[in-house]
Short mmCIF file of C-alpha atoms and ligand atoms in Angstrom, two decimals:
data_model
loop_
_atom_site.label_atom_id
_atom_site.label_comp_id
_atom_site.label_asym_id
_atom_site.label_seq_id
_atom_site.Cartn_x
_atom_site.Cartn_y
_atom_site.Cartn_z
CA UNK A 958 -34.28 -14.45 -0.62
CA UNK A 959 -35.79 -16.30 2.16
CA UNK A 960 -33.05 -18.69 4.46
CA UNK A 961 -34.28 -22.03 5.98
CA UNK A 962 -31.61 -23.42 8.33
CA UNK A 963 -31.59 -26.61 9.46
CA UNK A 964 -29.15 -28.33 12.08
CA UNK A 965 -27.83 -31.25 10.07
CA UNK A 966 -27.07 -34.96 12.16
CA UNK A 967 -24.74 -37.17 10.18
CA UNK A 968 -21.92 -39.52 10.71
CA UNK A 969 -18.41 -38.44 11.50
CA UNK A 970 -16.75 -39.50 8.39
CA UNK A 971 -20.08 -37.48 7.09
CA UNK A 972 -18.74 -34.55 8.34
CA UNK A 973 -15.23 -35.35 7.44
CA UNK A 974 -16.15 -34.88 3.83
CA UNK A 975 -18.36 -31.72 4.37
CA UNK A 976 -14.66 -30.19 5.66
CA UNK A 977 -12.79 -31.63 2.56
CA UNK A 978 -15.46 -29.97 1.05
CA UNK A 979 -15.41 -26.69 2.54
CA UNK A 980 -11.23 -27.11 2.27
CA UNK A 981 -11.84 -27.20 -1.48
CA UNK A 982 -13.72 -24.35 -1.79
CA UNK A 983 -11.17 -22.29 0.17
CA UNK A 984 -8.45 -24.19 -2.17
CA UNK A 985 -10.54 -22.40 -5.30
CA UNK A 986 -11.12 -19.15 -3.29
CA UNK A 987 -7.62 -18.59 -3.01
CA UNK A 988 -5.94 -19.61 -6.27
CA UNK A 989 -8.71 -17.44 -8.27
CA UNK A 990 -7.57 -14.67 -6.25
CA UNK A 991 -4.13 -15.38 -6.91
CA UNK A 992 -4.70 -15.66 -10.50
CA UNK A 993 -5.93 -12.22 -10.70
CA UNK A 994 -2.95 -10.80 -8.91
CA UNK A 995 -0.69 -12.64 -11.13
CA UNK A 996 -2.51 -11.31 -14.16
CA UNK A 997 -3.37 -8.10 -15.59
CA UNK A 998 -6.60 -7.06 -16.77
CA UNK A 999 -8.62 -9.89 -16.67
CA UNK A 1000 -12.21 -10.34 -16.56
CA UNK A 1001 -14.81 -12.81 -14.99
CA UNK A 1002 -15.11 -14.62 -17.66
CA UNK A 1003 -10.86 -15.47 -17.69
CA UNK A 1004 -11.32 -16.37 -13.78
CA UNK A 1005 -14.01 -19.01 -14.77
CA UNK A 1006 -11.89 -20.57 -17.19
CA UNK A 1007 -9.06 -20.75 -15.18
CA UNK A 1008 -11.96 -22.73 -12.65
CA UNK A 1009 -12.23 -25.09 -15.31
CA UNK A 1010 -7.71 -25.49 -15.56
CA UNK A 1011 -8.17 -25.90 -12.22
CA UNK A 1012 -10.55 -28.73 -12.18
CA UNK A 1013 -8.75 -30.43 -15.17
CA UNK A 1014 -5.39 -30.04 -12.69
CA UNK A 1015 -6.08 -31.22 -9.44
CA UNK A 1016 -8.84 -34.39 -8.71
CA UNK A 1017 -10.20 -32.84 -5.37
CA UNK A 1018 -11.59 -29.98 -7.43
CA UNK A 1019 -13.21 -32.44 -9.97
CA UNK A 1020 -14.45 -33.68 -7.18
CA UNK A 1021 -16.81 -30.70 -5.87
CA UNK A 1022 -19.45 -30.12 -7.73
CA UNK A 1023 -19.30 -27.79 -10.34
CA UNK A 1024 -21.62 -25.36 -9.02
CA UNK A 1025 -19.83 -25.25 -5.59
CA UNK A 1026 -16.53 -24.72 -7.32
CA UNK A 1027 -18.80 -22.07 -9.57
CA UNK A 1028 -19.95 -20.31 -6.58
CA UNK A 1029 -16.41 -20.21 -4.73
CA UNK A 1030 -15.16 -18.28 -7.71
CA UNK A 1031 -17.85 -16.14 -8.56
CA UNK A 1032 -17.71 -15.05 -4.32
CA UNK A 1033 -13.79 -14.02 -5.40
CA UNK A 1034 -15.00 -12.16 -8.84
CA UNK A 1035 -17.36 -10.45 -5.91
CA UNK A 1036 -14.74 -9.34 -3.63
CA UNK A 1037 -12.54 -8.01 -6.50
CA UNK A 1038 -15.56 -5.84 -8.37
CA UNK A 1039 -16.31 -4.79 -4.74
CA UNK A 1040 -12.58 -3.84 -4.36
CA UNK A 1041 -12.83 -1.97 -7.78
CA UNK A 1042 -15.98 0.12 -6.89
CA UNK A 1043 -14.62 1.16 -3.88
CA UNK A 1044 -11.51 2.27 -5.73
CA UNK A 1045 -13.62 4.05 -8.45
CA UNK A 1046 -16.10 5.86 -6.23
CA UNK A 1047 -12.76 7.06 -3.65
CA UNK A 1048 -14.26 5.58 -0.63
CA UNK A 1049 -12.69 7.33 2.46
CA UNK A 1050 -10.36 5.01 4.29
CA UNK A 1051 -10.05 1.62 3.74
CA UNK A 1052 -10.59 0.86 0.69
CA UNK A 1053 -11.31 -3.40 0.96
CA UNK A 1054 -8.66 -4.86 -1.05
CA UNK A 1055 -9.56 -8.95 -1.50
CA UNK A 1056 -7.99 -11.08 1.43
CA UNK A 1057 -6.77 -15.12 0.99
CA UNK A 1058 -9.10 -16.51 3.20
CA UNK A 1059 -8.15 -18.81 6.16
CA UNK A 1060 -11.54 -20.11 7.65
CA UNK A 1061 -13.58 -20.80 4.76
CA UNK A 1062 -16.98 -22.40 6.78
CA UNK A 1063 -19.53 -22.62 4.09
CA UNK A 1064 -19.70 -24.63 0.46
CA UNK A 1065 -22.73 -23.50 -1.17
CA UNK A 1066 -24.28 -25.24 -3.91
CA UNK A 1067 -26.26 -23.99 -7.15
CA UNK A 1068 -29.26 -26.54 -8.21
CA UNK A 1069 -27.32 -29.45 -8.48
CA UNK A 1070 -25.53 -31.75 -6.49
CA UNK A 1071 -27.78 -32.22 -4.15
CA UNK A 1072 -31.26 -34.03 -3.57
CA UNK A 1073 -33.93 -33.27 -1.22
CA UNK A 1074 -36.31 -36.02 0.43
CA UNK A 1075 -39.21 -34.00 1.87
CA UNK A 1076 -41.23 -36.63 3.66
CA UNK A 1077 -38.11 -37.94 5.48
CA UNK A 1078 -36.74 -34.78 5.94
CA UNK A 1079 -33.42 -35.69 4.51
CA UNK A 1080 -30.85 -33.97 2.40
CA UNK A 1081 -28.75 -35.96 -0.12
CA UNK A 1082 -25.58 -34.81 -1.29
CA UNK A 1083 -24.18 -36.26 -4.96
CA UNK A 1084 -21.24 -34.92 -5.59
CA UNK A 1085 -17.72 -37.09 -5.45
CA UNK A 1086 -17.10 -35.43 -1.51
CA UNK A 1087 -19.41 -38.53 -1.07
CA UNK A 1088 -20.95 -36.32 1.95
CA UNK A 1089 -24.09 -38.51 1.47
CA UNK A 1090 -27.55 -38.46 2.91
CA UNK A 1091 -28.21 -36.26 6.10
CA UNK A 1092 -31.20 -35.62 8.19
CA UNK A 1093 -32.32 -32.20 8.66
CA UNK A 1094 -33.11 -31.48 12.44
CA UNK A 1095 -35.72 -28.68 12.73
CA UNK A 1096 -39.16 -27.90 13.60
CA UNK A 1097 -39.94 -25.89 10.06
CA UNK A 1098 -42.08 -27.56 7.79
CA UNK A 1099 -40.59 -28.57 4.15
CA UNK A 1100 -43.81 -28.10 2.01
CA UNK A 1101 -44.90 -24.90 2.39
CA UNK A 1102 -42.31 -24.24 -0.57
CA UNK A 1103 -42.10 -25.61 -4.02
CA UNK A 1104 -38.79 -27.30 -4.96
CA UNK A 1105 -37.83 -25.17 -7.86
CA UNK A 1106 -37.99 -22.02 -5.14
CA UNK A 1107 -34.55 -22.92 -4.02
CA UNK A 1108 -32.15 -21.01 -5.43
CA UNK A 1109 -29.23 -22.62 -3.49
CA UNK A 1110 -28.36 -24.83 -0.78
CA UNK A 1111 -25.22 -23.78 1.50
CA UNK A 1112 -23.73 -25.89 4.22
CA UNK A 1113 -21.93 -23.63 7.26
CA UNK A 1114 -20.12 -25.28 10.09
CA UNK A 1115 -20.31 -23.44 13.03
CA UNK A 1116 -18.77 -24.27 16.93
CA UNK A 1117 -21.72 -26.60 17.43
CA UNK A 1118 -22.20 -28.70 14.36
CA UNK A 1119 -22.99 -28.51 10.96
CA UNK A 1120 -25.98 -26.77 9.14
CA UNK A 1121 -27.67 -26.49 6.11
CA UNK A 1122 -29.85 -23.29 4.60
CA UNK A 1123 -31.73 -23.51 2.10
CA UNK A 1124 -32.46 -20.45 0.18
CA UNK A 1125 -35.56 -20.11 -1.19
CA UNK A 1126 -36.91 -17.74 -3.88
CA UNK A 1127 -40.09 -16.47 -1.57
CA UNK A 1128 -41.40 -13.47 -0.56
CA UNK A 1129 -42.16 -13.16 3.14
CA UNK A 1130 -45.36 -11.13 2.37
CA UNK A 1131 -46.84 -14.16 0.25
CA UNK A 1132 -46.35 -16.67 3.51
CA UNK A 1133 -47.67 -13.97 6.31
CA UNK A 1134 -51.07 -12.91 7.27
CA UNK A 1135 -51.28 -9.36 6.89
CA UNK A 1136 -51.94 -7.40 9.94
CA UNK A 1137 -54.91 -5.15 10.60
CA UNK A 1138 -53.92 -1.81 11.23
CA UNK A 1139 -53.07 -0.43 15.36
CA UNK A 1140 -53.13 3.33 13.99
CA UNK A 1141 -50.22 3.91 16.12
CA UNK A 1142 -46.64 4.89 15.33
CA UNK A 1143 -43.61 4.34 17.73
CA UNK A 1144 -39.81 5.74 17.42
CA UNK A 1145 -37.22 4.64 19.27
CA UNK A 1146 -34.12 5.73 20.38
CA UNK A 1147 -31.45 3.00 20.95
CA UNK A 1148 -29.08 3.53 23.66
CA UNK A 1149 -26.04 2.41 26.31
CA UNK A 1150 -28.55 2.58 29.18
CA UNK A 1151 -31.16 1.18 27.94
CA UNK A 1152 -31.92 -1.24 24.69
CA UNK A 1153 -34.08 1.19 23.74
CA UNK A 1154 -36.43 3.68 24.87
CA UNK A 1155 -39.49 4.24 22.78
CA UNK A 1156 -41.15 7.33 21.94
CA UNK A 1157 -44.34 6.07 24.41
CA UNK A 1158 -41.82 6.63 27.36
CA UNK A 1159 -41.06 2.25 27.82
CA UNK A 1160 -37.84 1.33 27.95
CA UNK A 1161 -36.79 -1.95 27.62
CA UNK A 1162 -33.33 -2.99 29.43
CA UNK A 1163 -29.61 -3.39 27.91
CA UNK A 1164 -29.26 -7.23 28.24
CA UNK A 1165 -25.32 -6.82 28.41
CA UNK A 1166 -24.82 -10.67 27.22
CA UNK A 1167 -21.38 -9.68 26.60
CA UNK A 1168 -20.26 -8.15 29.47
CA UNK A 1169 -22.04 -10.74 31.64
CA UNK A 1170 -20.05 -13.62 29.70
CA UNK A 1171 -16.86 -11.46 29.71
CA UNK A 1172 -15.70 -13.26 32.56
CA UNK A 1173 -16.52 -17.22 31.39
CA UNK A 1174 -14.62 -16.04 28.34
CA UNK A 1175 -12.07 -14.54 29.53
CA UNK A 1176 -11.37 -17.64 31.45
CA UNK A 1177 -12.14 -19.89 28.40
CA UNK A 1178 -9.82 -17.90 26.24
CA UNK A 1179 -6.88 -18.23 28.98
CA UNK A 1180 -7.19 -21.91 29.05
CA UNK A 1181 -7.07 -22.08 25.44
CA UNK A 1182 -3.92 -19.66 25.27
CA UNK A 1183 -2.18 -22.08 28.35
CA UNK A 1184 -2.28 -24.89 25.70
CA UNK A 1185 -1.16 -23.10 22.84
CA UNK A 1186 2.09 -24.49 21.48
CA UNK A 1187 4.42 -22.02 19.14
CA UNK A 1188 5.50 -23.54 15.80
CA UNK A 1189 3.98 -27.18 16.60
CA UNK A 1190 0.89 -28.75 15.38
CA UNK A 1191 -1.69 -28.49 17.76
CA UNK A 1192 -2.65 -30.48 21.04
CA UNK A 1193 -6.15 -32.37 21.31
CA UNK A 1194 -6.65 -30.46 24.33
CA UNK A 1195 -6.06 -27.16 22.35
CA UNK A 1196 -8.75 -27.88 19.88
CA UNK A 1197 -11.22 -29.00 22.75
CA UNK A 1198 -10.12 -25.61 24.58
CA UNK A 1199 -10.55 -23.50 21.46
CA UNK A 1200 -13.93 -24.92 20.42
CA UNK A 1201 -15.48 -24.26 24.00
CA UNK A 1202 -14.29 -20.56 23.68
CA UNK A 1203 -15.72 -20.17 20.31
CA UNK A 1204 -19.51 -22.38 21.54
CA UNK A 1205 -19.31 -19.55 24.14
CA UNK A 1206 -18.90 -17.05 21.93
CA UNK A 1207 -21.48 -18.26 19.67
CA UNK A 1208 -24.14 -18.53 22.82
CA UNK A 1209 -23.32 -14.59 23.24
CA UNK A 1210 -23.93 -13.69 19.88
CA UNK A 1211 -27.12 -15.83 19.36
CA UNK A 1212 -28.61 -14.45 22.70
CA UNK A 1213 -27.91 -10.66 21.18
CA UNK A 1214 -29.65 -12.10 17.62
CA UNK A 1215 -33.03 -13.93 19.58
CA UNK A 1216 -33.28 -10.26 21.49
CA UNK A 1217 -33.12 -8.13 18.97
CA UNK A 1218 -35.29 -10.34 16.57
CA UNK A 1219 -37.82 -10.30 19.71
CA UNK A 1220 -37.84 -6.45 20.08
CA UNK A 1221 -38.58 -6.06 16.37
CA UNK A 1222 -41.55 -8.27 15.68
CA UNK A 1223 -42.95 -6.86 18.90
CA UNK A 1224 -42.14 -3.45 17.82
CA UNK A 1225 -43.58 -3.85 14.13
CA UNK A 1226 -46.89 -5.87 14.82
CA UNK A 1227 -48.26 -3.23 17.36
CA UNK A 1228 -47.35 -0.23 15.70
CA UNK A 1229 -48.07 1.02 12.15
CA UNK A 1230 -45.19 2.75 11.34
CA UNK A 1231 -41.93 2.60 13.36
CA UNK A 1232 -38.77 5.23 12.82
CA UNK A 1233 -35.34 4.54 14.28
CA UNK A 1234 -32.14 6.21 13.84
CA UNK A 1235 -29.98 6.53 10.68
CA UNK A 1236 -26.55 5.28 12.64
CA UNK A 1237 -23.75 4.99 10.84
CA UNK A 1238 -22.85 2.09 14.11
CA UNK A 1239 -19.49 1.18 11.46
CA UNK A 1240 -17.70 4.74 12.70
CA UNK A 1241 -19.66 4.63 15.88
CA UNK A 1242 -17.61 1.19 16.95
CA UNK A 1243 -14.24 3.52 16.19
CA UNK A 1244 -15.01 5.03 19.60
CA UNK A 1245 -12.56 2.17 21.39
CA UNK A 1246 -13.79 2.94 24.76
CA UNK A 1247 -17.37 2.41 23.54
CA UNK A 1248 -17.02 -0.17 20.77
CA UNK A 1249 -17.33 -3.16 23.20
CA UNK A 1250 -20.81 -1.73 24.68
CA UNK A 1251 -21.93 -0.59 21.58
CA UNK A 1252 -21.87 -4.23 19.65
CA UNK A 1253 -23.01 -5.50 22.81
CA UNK A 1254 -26.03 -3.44 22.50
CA UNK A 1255 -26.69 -5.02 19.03
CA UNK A 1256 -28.16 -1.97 17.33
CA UNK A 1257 -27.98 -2.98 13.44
CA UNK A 1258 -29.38 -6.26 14.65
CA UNK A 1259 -32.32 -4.46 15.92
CA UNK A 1260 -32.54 -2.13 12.75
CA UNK A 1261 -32.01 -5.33 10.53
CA UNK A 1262 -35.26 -7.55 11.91
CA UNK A 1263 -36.99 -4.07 12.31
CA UNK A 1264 -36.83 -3.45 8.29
CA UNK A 1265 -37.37 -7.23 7.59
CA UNK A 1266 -40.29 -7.68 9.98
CA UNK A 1267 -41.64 -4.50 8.26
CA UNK A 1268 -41.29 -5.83 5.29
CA UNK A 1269 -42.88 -8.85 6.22
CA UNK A 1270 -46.13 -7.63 7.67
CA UNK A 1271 -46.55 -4.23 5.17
CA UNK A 1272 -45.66 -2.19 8.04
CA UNK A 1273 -43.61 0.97 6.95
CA UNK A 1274 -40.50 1.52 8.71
CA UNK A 1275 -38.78 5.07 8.66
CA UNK A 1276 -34.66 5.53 9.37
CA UNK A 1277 -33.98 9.65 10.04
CA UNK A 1278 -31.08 11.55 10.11
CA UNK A 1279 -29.52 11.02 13.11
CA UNK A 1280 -28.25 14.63 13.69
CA UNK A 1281 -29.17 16.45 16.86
CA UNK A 1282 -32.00 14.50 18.00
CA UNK A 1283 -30.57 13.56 21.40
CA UNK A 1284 -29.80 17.97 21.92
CA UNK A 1285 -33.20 19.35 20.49
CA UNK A 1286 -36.52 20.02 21.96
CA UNK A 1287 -39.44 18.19 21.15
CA UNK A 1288 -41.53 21.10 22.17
CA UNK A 1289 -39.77 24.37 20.84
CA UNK A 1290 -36.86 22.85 18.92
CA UNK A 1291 -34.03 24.77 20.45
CA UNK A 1292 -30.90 23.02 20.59
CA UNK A 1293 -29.91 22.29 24.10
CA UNK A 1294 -26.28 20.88 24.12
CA UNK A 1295 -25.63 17.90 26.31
CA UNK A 1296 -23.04 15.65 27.55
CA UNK A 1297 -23.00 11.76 27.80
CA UNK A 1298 -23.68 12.11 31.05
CA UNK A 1299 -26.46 14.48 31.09
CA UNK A 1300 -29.31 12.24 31.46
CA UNK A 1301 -32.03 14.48 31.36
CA UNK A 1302 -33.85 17.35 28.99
CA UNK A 1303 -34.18 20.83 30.48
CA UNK A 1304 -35.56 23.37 28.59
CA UNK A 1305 -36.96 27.33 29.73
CA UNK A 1306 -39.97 27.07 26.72
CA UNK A 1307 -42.53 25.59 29.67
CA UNK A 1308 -41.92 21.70 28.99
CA UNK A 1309 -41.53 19.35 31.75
CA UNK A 1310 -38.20 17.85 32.43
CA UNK A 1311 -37.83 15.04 30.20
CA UNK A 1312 -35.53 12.06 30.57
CA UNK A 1313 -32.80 12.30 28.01
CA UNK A 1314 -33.75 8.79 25.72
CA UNK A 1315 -37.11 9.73 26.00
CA UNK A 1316 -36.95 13.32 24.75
CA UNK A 1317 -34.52 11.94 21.63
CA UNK A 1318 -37.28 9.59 20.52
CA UNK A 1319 -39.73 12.19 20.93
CA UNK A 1320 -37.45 14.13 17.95
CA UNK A 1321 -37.38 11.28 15.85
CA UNK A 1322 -40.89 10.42 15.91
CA UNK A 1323 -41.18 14.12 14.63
CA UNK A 1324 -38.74 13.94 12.05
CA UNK A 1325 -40.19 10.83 11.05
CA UNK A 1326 -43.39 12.44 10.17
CA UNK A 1327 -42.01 15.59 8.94
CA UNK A 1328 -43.46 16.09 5.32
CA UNK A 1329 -46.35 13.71 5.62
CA UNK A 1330 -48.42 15.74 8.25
CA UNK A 1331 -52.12 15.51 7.95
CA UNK A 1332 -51.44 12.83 5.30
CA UNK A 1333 -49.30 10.46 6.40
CA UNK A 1334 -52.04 8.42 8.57
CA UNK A 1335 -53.80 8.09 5.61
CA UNK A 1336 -51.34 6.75 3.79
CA UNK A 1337 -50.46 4.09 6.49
CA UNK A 1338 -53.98 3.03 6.02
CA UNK A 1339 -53.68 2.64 2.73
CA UNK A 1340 -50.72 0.42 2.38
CA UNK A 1341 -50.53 -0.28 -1.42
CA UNK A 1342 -49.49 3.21 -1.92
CA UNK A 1343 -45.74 2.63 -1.25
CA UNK A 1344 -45.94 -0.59 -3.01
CA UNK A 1345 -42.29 -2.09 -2.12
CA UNK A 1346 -40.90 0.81 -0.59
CA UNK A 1347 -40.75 -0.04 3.43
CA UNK A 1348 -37.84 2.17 4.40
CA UNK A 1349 -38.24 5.84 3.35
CA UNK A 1350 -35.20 8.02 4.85
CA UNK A 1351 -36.80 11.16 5.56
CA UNK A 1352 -34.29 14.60 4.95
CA UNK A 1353 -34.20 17.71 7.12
CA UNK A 1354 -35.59 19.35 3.91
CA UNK A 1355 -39.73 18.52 4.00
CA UNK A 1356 -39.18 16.46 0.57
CA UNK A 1357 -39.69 12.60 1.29
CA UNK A 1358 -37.32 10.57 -0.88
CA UNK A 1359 -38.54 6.91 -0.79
CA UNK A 1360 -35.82 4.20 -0.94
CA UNK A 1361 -36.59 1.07 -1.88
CA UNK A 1362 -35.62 -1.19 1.17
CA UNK A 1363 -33.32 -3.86 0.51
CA UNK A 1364 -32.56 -4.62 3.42
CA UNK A 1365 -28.89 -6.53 3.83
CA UNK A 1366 -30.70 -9.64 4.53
CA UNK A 1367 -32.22 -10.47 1.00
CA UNK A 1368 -29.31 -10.03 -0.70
CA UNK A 1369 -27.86 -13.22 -2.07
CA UNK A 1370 -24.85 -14.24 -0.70
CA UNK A 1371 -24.07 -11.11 1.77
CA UNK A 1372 -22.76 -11.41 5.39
CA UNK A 1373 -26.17 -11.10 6.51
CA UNK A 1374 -27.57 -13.91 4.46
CA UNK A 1375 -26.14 -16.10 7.31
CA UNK A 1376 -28.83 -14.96 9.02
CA UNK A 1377 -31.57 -17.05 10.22
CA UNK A 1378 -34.54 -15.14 8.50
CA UNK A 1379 -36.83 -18.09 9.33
CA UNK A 1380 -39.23 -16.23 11.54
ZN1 LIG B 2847 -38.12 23.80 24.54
#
């Protein structure tokens, strides 16, 4: 799945009816939910006709088109099997029972109920929200696609306006010149310190967005909290308040997104095969004196464009275990334990001190390769050979298992899918 976002420009009663819209779906979201908690045993098929009781019940649901109300229910029947596999398989901790949700912010549509004008740039929605015709506002081009590629159409309100994505059933690889091959290979070690330190000794600088903002929001969130009122409907000045802390909030996270997606394309088109860490960042954030820093320093973000750029450009990508390759040597391979703090690599086996980032990259580069030695150049040359497989996770044992990447951005209608993947 390939996501085209456009900023949309409308009229205010426009947008009006995009959050009736988005209300409705919410409206659906929630009473599917609670008609499988009322009811035992029931399958999808039981939730979709209750979708169609509902729509027979209440006129605002008739209203939506079908396909939205289709989609709103079959993102509940989602949650629930998702809730149900987790059970099954004994997940440790949590294990994701289905929440009401409050802030609903998209209403995605199947292939109807909307219309698409390509030479005015102009999207056209039919159903009886009577959102109406809207002009797309982006530089991206409209017919490098065919129609029938889009799969769906979803529009997300965000701080700073309304948008519309349209996903499109493409494969990056058929859009993108290939690359010629560098016949180099890079790993990288992400870090507190730095971004990232590579295993050609660059390191490239922990942007801190967060931490730099921390103050602005801080103050933003303060003002907002001043005009809070307990038990009363909301002030005009509240909203304004609370929608300049979230715009800043937004500004943060897009300036962590543009960096990362940066880093990665650089990273991918002058290397040949890049290898990264395995992190598990999920139990990494449970560090609360950390967790702050370690979102800030947008890891998965980096990993994510890193697999989808690789992907992109045939360029294989490589995630190893992350045990012990900050302690090891890179020349002998005896463990040397170290602190946080210790920021560089001593070892007695003859091998110049090493700075800490740089030695741990060093490790990963080697268990990146592990296995393929003597071979694995060849293979990089020869591209075709791992067909779809971009991400292979390497074990300690020599045995390569390859793992077909699926990275979290293709999958329809994840978290990640919200994702600008328009690179
Ligand atoms: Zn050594």
């Amino acid at each position: 799945m390939f996501v085209l976002e456009y900023k949309l420009r409308g009229k205010k009663s426009q947008f009006l009816a995009i959050d009736e819209a988005i209300r409705t779906v919410q409206f659906v979201r929630n009473k599917c939910l609670r008609f499988w908690e009322d009811s035992k045993g029931i399958g999808q098929k039981d939730i979709y006709k209750h979708v169609t009781a509902l729509r027979k019940e209440f006129s605002f649901v008739k209203d939506l088109n079908s396909t939205a109300c289709q989609q709103a229910c079959e993102r509940t029947w989602t949650a629930i099997l998702k809730f149900y596999t987790n059970c099954k398989n004994n997940v440790p901790g949590k294990k994701g029972y289905p929440k009401y949700s409050k802030r609903t912010r998209s209403v995605e549509f199947k292939k109807s109920g909307w219309k698409l004008n390509r030479d005015t740039k102009r999207i056209t929605f039919t159903d009886g929200k009577n959102i109406g015709e809207l002009k797309l506002i982006g530089s991206r081009d409209l017919y490098y696609f065919q129609e029938w590629q889009i799969q769906r159409v979803r529009i997300v309100r965000r701080a700073d306006g309304y948008f519309v994505q349209l996903m499109l059933k493409l494969d990056p690889r058929d859009i993108t010149p290939q690359l010629e091959p560098t016949k180099k290979c890079v790993a990288i070690d992400v870090g507190l310190k730095y971004f990232y330190c590579d295993s050609n000794g660059q390191t490239v600088e922990c942007p801190k967005y967060y931490r730099k903002s921390e103050k602005r929001l801080n103050k933003l969130n303060r003002r907002k909290s001043r005009k809070f009122r307990k038990g009363q409907k909301q002030s005009h000045n509240y909203i304004k308040a609370r929608k300049k802390y979230a715009k800043r909030h937004l500004k943060v996270s897009r300036q962590r997104e543009e960096l990362a997606k940066e880093k990665a394309l650089r990273l991918i088109q002058s290397n040949d095969l890049v290898a990264y860490e395995d992190l598990k960042v999920k139990n990494l954030v449970r560090n609360k004196k950390l967790a702050k820093s370690i979102n800030d320093a947008a890891w998965s973000q980096l990993r994510k464009w890193i697999e989808y750029f690789g992907l992109k450009y045939g360029r294989l990508t490589v995630a190893v275990p992350p045990h012990y390759t900050t302690s090891d040597c890179p020349s002998c391979g005896k463990r040397v334990k170290k602190s946080l703090s210790t920021r560089s690599h001593v070892c007695d086996c003859g091998i110049p001190v090493l700075d800490r980032d740089y030695a741990a990259s060093l490790n990963i580069l080697k268990k990146a390769t592990i296995g393929h030695i003597g071979s694995w150049s060849n293979e990089i040359l020869d591209l075709n050979a791992w067909g779809d497989s971009t991400s292979i996770l390497t074990r300690e044992r020599p045995a390569v298992e390859r793992r077909v990447a699926s990275p979290r951005a293709f999958r329809v209608g994840s978290n990640a899918c919200k994702g600008k993947l328009s690179q």
